[in-house]
Short mmCIF file of C-alpha atoms and ligand atoms in Angstrom, two decimals:
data_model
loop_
_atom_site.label_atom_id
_atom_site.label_comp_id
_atom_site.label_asym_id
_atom_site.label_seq_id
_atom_site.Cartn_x
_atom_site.Cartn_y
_atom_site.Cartn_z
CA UNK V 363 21.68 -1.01 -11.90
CA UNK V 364 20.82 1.94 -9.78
CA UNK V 365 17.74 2.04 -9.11
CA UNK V 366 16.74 4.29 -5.93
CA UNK V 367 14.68 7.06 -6.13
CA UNK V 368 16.03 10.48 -8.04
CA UNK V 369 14.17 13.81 -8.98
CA UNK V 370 13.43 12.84 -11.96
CA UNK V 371 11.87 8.97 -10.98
CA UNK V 372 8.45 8.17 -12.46
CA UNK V 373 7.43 6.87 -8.85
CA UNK V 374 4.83 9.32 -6.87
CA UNK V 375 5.30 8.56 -3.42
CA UNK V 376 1.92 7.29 -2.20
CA UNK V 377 0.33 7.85 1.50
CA UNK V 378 -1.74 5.43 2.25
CA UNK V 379 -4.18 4.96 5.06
CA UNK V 380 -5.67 1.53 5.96
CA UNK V 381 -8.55 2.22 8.20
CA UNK V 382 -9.13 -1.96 8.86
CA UNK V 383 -12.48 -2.45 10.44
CA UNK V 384 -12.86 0.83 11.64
CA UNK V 385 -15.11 3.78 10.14
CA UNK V 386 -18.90 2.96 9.71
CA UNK V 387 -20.23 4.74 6.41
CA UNK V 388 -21.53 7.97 8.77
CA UNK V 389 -17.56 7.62 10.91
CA UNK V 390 -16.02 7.42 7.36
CA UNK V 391 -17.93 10.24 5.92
CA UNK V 392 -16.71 12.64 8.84
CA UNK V 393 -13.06 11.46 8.80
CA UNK V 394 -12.92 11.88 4.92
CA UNK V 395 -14.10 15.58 5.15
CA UNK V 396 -11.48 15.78 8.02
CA UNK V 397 -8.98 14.77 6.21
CA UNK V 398 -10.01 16.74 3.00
CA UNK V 399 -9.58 19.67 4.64
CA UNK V 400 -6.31 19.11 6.84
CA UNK V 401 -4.82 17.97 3.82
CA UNK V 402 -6.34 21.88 1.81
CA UNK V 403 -4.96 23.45 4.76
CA UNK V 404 -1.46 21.38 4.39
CA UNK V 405 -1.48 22.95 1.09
CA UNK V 406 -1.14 18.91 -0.08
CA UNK V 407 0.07 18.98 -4.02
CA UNK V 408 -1.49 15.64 -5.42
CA UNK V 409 0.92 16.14 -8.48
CA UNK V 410 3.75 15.44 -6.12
CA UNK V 411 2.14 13.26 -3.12
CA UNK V 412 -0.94 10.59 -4.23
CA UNK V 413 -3.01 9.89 -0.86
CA UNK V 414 -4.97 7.39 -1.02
CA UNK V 415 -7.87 5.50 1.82
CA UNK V 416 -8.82 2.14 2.16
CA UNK V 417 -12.11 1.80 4.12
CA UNK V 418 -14.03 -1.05 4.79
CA UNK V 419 -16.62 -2.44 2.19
CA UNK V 420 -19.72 -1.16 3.99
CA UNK V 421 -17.64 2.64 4.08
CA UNK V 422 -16.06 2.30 0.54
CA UNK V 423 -19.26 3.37 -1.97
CA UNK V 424 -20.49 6.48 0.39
CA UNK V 425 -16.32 7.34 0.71
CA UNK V 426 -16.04 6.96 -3.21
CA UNK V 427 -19.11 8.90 -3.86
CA UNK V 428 -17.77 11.93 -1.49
CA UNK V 429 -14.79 11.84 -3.49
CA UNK V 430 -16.19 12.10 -7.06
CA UNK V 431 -18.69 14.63 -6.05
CA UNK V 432 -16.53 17.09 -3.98
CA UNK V 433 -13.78 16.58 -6.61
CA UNK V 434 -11.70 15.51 -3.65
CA UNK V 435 -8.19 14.49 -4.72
CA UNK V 436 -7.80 11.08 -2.94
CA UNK V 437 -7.65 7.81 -4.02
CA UNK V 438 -9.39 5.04 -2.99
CA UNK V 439 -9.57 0.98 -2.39
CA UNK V 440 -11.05 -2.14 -0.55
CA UNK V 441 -9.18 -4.03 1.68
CA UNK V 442 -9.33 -7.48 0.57
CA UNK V 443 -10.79 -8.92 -2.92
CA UNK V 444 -11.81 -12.12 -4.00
CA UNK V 445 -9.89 -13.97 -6.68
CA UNK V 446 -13.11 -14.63 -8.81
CA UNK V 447 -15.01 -12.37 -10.25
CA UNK V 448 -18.40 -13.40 -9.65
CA UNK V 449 -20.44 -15.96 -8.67
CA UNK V 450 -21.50 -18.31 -5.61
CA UNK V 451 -18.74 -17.13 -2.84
CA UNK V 452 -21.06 -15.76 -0.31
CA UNK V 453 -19.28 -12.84 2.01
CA UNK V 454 -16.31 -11.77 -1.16
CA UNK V 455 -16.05 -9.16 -3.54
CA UNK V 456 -15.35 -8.53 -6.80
CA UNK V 457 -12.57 -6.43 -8.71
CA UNK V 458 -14.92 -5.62 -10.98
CA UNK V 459 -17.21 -4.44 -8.21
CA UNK V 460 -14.03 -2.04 -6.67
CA UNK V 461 -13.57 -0.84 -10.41
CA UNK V 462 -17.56 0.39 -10.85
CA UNK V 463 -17.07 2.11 -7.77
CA UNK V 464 -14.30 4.10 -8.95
CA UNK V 465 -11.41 2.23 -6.89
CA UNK V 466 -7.83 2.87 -7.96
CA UNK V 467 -6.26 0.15 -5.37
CA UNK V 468 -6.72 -3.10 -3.27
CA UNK V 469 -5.05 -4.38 -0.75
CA UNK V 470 -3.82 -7.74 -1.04
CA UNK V 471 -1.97 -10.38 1.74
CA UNK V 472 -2.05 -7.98 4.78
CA UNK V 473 -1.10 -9.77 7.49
CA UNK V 474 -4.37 -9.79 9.12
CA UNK V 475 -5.69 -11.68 6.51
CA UNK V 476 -3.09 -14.09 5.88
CA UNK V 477 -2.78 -14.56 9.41
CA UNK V 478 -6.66 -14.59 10.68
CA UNK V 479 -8.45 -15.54 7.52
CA UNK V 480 -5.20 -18.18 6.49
CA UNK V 481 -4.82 -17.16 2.87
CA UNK V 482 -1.90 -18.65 1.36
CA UNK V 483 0.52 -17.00 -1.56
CA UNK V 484 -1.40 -18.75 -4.25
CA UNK V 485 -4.86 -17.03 -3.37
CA UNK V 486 -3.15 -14.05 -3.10
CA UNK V 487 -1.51 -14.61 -6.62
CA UNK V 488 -5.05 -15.30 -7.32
CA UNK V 489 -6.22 -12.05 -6.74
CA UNK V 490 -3.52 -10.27 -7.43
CA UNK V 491 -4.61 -11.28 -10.98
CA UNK V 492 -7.69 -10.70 -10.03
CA UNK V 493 -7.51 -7.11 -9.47
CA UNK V 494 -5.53 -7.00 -12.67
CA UNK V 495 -8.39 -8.27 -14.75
CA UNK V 496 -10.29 -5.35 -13.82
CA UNK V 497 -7.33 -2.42 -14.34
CA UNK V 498 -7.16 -2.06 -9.78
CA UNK V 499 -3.57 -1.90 -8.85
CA UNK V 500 -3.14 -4.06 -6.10
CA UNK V 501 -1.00 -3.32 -3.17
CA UNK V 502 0.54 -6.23 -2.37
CA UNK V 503 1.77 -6.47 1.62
CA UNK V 504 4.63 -8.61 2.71
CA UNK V 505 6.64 -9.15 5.61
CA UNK V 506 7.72 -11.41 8.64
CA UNK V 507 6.65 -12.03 11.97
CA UNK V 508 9.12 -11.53 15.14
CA UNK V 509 10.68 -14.95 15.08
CA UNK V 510 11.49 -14.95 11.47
CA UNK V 511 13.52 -11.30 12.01
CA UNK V 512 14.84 -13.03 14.96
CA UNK V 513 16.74 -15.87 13.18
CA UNK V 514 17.76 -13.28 10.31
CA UNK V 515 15.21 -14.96 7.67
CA UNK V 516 13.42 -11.83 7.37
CA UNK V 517 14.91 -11.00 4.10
CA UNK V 518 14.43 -14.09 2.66
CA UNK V 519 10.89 -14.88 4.04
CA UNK V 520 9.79 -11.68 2.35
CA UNK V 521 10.78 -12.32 -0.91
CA UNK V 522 9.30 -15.78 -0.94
CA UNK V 523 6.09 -14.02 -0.25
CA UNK V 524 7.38 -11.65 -3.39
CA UNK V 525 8.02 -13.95 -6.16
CA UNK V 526 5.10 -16.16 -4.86
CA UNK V 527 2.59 -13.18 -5.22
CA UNK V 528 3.69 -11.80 -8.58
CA UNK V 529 3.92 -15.21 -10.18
CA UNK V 530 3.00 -14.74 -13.81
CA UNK V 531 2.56 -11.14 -13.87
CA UNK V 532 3.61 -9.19 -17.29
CA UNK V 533 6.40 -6.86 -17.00
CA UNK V 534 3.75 -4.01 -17.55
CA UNK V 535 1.33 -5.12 -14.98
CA UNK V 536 4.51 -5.54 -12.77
CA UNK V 537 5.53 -2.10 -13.73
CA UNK V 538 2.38 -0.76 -11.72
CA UNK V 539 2.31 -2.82 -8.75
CA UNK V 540 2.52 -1.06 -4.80
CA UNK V 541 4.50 -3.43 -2.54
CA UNK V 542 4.55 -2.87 0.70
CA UNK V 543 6.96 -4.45 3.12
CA UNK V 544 4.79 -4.38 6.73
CA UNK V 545 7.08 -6.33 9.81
CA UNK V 546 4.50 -8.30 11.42
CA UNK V 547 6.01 -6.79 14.71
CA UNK V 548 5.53 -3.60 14.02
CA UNK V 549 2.06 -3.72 13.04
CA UNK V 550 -0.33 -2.02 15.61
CA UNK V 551 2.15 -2.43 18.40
CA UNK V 552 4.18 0.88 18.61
CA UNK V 553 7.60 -0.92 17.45
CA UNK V 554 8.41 0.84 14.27
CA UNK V 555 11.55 -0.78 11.91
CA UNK V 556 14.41 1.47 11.74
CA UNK V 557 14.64 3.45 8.44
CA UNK V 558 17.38 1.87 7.35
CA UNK V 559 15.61 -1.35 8.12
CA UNK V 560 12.73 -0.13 5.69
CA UNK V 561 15.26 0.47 3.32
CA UNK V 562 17.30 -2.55 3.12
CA UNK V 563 14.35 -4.81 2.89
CA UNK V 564 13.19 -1.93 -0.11
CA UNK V 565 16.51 -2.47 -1.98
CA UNK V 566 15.95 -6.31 -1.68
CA UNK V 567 12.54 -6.06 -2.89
CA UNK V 568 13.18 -3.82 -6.00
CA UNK V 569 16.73 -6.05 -6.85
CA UNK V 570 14.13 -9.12 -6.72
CA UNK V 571 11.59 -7.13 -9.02
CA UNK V 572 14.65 -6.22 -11.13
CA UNK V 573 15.52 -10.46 -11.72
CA UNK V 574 12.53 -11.53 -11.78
CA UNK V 575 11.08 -8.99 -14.77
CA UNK V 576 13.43 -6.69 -15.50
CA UNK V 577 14.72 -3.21 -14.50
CA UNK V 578 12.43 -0.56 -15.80
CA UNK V 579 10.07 -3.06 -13.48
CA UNK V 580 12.22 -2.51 -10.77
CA UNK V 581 12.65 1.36 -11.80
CA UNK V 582 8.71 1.77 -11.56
CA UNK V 583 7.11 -0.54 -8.61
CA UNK V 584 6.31 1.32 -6.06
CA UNK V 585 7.11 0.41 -2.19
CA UNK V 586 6.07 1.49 0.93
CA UNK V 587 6.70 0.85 4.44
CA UNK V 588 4.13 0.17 6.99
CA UNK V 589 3.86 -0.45 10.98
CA UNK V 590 3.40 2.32 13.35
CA UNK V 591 3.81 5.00 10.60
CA UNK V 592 2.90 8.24 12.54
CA UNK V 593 3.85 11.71 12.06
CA UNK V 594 6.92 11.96 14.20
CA UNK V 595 8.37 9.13 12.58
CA UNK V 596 6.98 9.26 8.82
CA UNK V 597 9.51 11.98 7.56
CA UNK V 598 13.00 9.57 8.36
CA UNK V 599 10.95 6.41 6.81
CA UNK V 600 10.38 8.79 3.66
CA UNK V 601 13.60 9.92 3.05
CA UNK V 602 15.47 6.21 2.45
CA UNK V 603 15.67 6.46 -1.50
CA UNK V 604 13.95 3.11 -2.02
CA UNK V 605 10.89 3.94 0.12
CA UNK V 606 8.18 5.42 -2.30
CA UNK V 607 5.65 6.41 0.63
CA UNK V 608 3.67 4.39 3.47
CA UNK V 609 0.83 2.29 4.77
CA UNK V 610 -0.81 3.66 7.97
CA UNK V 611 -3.50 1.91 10.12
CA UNK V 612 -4.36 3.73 13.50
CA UNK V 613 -2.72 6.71 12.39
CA UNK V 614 -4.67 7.05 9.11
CA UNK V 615 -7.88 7.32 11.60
CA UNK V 616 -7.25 10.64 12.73
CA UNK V 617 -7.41 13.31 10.04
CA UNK V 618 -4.86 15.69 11.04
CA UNK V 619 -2.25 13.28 11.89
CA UNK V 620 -2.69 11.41 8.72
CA UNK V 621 -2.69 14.38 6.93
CA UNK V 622 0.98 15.53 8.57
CA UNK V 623 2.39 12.10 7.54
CA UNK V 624 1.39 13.56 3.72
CA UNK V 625 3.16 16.50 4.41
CA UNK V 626 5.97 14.13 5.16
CA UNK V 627 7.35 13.14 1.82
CA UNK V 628 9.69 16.08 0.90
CA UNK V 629 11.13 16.63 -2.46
CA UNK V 630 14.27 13.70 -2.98
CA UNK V 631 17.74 15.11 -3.58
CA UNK V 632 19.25 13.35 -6.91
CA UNK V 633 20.95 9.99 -6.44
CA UNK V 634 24.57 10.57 -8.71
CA UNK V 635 24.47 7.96 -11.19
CA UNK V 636 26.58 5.56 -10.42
P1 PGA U 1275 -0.40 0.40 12.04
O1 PGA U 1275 -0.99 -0.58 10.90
O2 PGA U 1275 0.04 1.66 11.36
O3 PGA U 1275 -1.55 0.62 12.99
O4 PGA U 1275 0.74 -0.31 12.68
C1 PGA U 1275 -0.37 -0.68 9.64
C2 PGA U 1275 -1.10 -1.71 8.81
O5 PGA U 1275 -1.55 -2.73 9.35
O6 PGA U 1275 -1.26 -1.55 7.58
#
């Protein structure tokens, strides 16, 4: 089955920029025009390159807003969701919330949370579905800690997180979903996986989409790569075949770099079929 990425592959690499808790609504509202315009000046083609911004809940309706009305060709999520879609769970928020807003994405398992807040695979199967009932695509983030790579688990450690979060899934909804494979290590700490480290653990993800639903699933998920992203390193990350684009945190908070990483993904050269 080859599957990598070719010319002709339905898969828009995606640039995506995690701002955590970082960007009140007034912070968020500068950064976005920042980046707006570093991206106009980048001469960023949203046909070729989706870029998309994932501020915190208090940033995410004044961001969303600035989008719509400036016609601003971004894309936008929240950073967590709950797996309900309404009710008494003081603090959450609903998919069907992100969707009124205008959301595209949400983020789903980043190691923060499943670290800090403790959330196992089955929430995050949870709202996985979640996000499904209410047509957001989440981006689901895997990935091991230092002393799983250490032993050599990695591999299988992130796959466990895999099948456990896309338990149940259709083959269509698993035909839209954004992986992406984030090291633990690498996270916030200036250690960045190799890019052939990126890619191996992007081939193992998209042969597990492959058994698990089938190959045009595998064909179509998107994955990314994140820890550390910045613009001196983004273009090598972008080039591995099976790497559809990235997840940046600190980097995605200044404008211009962020911007650079977009200008990053370069046209792929066909993969020969095989
Ligand atoms: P980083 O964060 O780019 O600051 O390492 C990535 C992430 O946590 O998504």
């Amino acid at each position: 089955m080859t599957t990598s990425t070719n010319s002709s592959s339905p898969r828009k690499p995606l640039i995506a920029g995690n701002w955590k808790m970082n960007m009140d609504h007034v912070q968020g509202t500068d950064l976005l025009q920042h980046l707006a315009e570093a991206l106009s000046e980048a001469k960023h083609d949203p046909e070729r390159v989706e870029v998309a911004v994932f501020p915190p809940f208090t940033t995410l309706s004044t961001v969303q807003a600035l989008i719509q009305d400036d016609g601003l060709n971004l894309s936008s999520g929240g950073q967590d969701v709950s797996p309900f879609d309404s009710g008494a769970y003081t603090g959450d928020t609903s998919a069907q919330f992100l969707a009124k807003l205008g959301c595209k994405y949400v983020l789903v398992g980043h190691s923060e949370r499943r670290t800090i807040h403790n959330e196992t695979d089955d929430i995050l199967n949870a709202k996985v579905k979640a996000a499904y009932r209410h047509s957001i695509v989440p981006v689901l983030c895997v990935g091991e800690g230092l002393e799983i790579r250490q032993t050599g688990a990695h591999v299988g450690h992130t796959l466990t997180q895999l099948r456990a979060g896309v338990e149940g899934l259709t083959k269509e909804h698993a035909s839209r979903l954004v992986i992406a494979y984030e090291p633990v290590w690498a996270i916030g700490t200036g250690e960045v996986a190799g890019p052939q480290d990126a890619q191996d653990m992007c081939t193992a993800i998209r042969a597990e989409l492959g058994e698990l639903f089938d190959a045009d699933v595998a064909a179509t998920a998107r994955l990314l790569y994140g820890g550390s992203v910045k613009a001196n390193n983004a273009s090598a990350i972008l080039n591995e075949p099976d790497v559809d684009g990235v997840l940046v945190g600190g980097a995605s908070l200044e404008a211009a770099e962020f911007a650079k990483i977009a200008g990053c993904e370069q046209p792929r050269t066909p993969v020969p079929a095989s």
